[in-house]
Coordinates of C-alpha atoms in Angstrom, one line a residue:
M1372 CA 55.1 66.2 105.1
A1373 CA 58.9 66.4 105.2
I1374 CA 60.7 69.7 104.6
E1375 CA 62.9 69.6 101.5
Y1376 CA 66.3 69.8 103.4
E1377 CA 65.2 66.9 105.7
N1378 CA 65.3 64.6 102.7
D1379 CA 68.9 65.5 102.0
P1380 CA 71.2 62.7 103.3
G1381 CA 73.8 65.3 104.3
W1382 CA 71.4 67.2 106.5
V1383 CA 72.4 65.1 109.6
Y1384 CA 75.9 66.4 109.3
L1385 CA 75.0 70.0 108.8
R1386 CA 72.8 70.5 111.8
Q1387 CA 74.2 70.2 115.3
S1388 CA 72.3 68.2 117.9
P1389 CA 70.5 70.2 120.7
E1390 CA 73.1 68.8 123.1
Q1391 CA 76.0 70.2 121.0
V1392 CA 74.3 73.6 120.7
H1393 CA 73.7 73.8 124.4
L1394 CA 77.2 72.7 125.4
A1395 CA 78.8 75.2 123.0
A1396 CA 76.6 78.0 124.2
T1397 CA 77.0 77.4 128.0
T1398 CA 80.8 76.9 128.0
K1399 CA 81.6 80.4 126.6
K1400 CA 83.5 82.8 128.8
F1401 CA 81.0 85.3 130.3
D1402 CA 81.0 88.0 132.9
S1403 CA 77.7 89.8 133.4
K1404 CA 79.4 93.0 134.5
K1405 CA 81.7 93.2 131.5
N1406 CA 80.0 91.6 128.5
V1407 CA 77.8 94.1 126.6
W1408 CA 76.3 94.9 123.2
I1409 CA 77.4 98.0 121.3
S1410 CA 75.9 99.5 118.1
D1411 CA 77.6 98.8 114.8
P1412 CA 76.7 100.3 111.4
Q1413 CA 77.1 97.0 109.5
E1414 CA 75.8 94.4 112.0
G1415 CA 73.4 96.4 114.1
F1416 CA 75.0 95.3 117.3
I1417 CA 78.3 93.5 118.2
A1418 CA 79.6 92.0 121.3
A1419 CA 82.1 93.9 123.4
E1420 CA 83.8 93.7 126.8
I1421 CA 84.1 96.6 129.1
K1422 CA 87.8 97.4 129.7
S1423 CA 87.5 100.4 132.1
T1424 CA 85.0 102.8 133.5
K1425 CA 85.3 106.4 134.5
G1426 CA 82.2 108.3 135.4
D1427 CA 79.6 108.0 132.6
T1428 CA 82.3 107.0 130.1
I1429 CA 83.5 103.5 129.4
V1430 CA 86.2 101.9 127.2
V1431 CA 85.1 98.7 125.4
V1432 CA 87.0 96.2 123.4
T1433 CA 85.2 94.5 120.5
N1434 CA 85.7 90.8 119.5
K1435 CA 88.0 92.1 116.7
G1436 CA 90.2 93.9 119.3
A1437 CA 89.2 97.5 118.5
E1438 CA 88.9 99.8 121.5
K1439 CA 86.0 102.3 121.6
I1440 CA 85.2 105.0 124.1
M1441 CA 81.4 105.3 124.7
K1442 CA 78.8 106.6 127.2
K1443 CA 77.4 104.0 129.6
D1444 CA 73.9 104.7 128.2
D1445 CA 75.0 103.6 124.7
V1446 CA 75.7 100.0 125.6
Q1447 CA 73.1 97.2 126.2
Q1448 CA 73.4 94.4 128.6
M1449 CA 74.1 90.9 127.3
N1450 CA 72.3 87.8 128.5
P1451 CA 74.1 84.8 130.0
P1452 CA 75.1 82.0 127.7
K1453 CA 72.4 79.7 129.0
F1454 CA 69.8 81.8 127.1
E1455 CA 71.7 81.3 123.8
K1456 CA 69.1 80.4 121.1
T1457 CA 66.2 80.3 123.5
E1458 CA 62.9 79.5 122.0
D1459 CA 60.8 81.7 124.3
M1460 CA 62.3 85.2 124.3
A1461 CA 60.2 86.1 127.4
N1462 CA 62.8 84.0 129.3
L1463 CA 65.7 86.4 128.4
T1464 CA 67.1 88.3 131.4
F1465 CA 67.6 91.4 129.3
L1466 CA 64.9 91.9 126.7
N1467 CA 66.6 94.7 124.7
D1468 CA 67.0 95.3 121.0
A1469 CA 70.5 93.8 120.8
S1470 CA 69.6 90.6 122.7
V1471 CA 66.4 90.0 120.7
L1472 CA 68.3 90.6 117.4
H1473 CA 71.1 88.3 118.5
N1474 CA 68.8 85.5 119.5
L1475 CA 66.8 85.7 116.2
R1476 CA 70.0 85.8 114.2
Q1477 CA 71.5 82.8 116.0
R1478 CA 68.3 80.7 115.7
Y1479 CA 68.1 81.6 112.0
Y1480 CA 71.7 80.5 111.3
S1481 CA 70.9 77.2 113.1
M1482 CA 67.7 76.7 111.1
M1483 CA 65.6 77.1 114.3
I1484 CA 63.5 80.0 113.0
Y1485 CA 60.4 79.8 115.1
V1486 CA 60.3 81.7 118.5
G1487 CA 57.8 82.7 121.0
T1488 CA 57.3 85.6 123.3
S1489 CA 55.4 84.3 126.3
A1490 CA 51.9 82.7 126.2
M1491 CA 49.9 83.4 123.1
N1492 CA 46.7 82.2 121.6
S1493 CA 46.7 81.0 118.0
P1494 CA 44.3 82.9 115.9
Y1495 CA 43.5 79.6 114.1
Q1496 CA 42.6 77.8 117.3
L1497 CA 38.9 77.6 118.3
M1498 CA 38.4 79.2 121.7
L1499 CA 35.8 77.4 123.7
M1500 CA 33.7 79.5 126.0
P1501 CA 32.2 78.0 129.2

């Protein structure tokens, strides 16, 4: 049974191929020591880059260019681009709130809504006992 949007002839032009998605994700500029997530009242979390550090205080710059002074404990680490839109979230290097939300959001926007978190048994699958 085909999903409604798959019958749309324009669908092939709307969805990127897996190769295009992977190439776009893995060629982004990334520094594991500088790229972090910070909390945002509208988005939940937004990407930022650490500009400077002094003790427990850091200065971050958001993607929109705004500078914010924060405590180190208030930022969350960002995963490398190779984990962008990963299907199994157990593979994420940093399994924090911001990374999970970002992965779910990006997969949703790409119409790749199903994800897993490690090995699971389906409740609808008959389990055979020896």
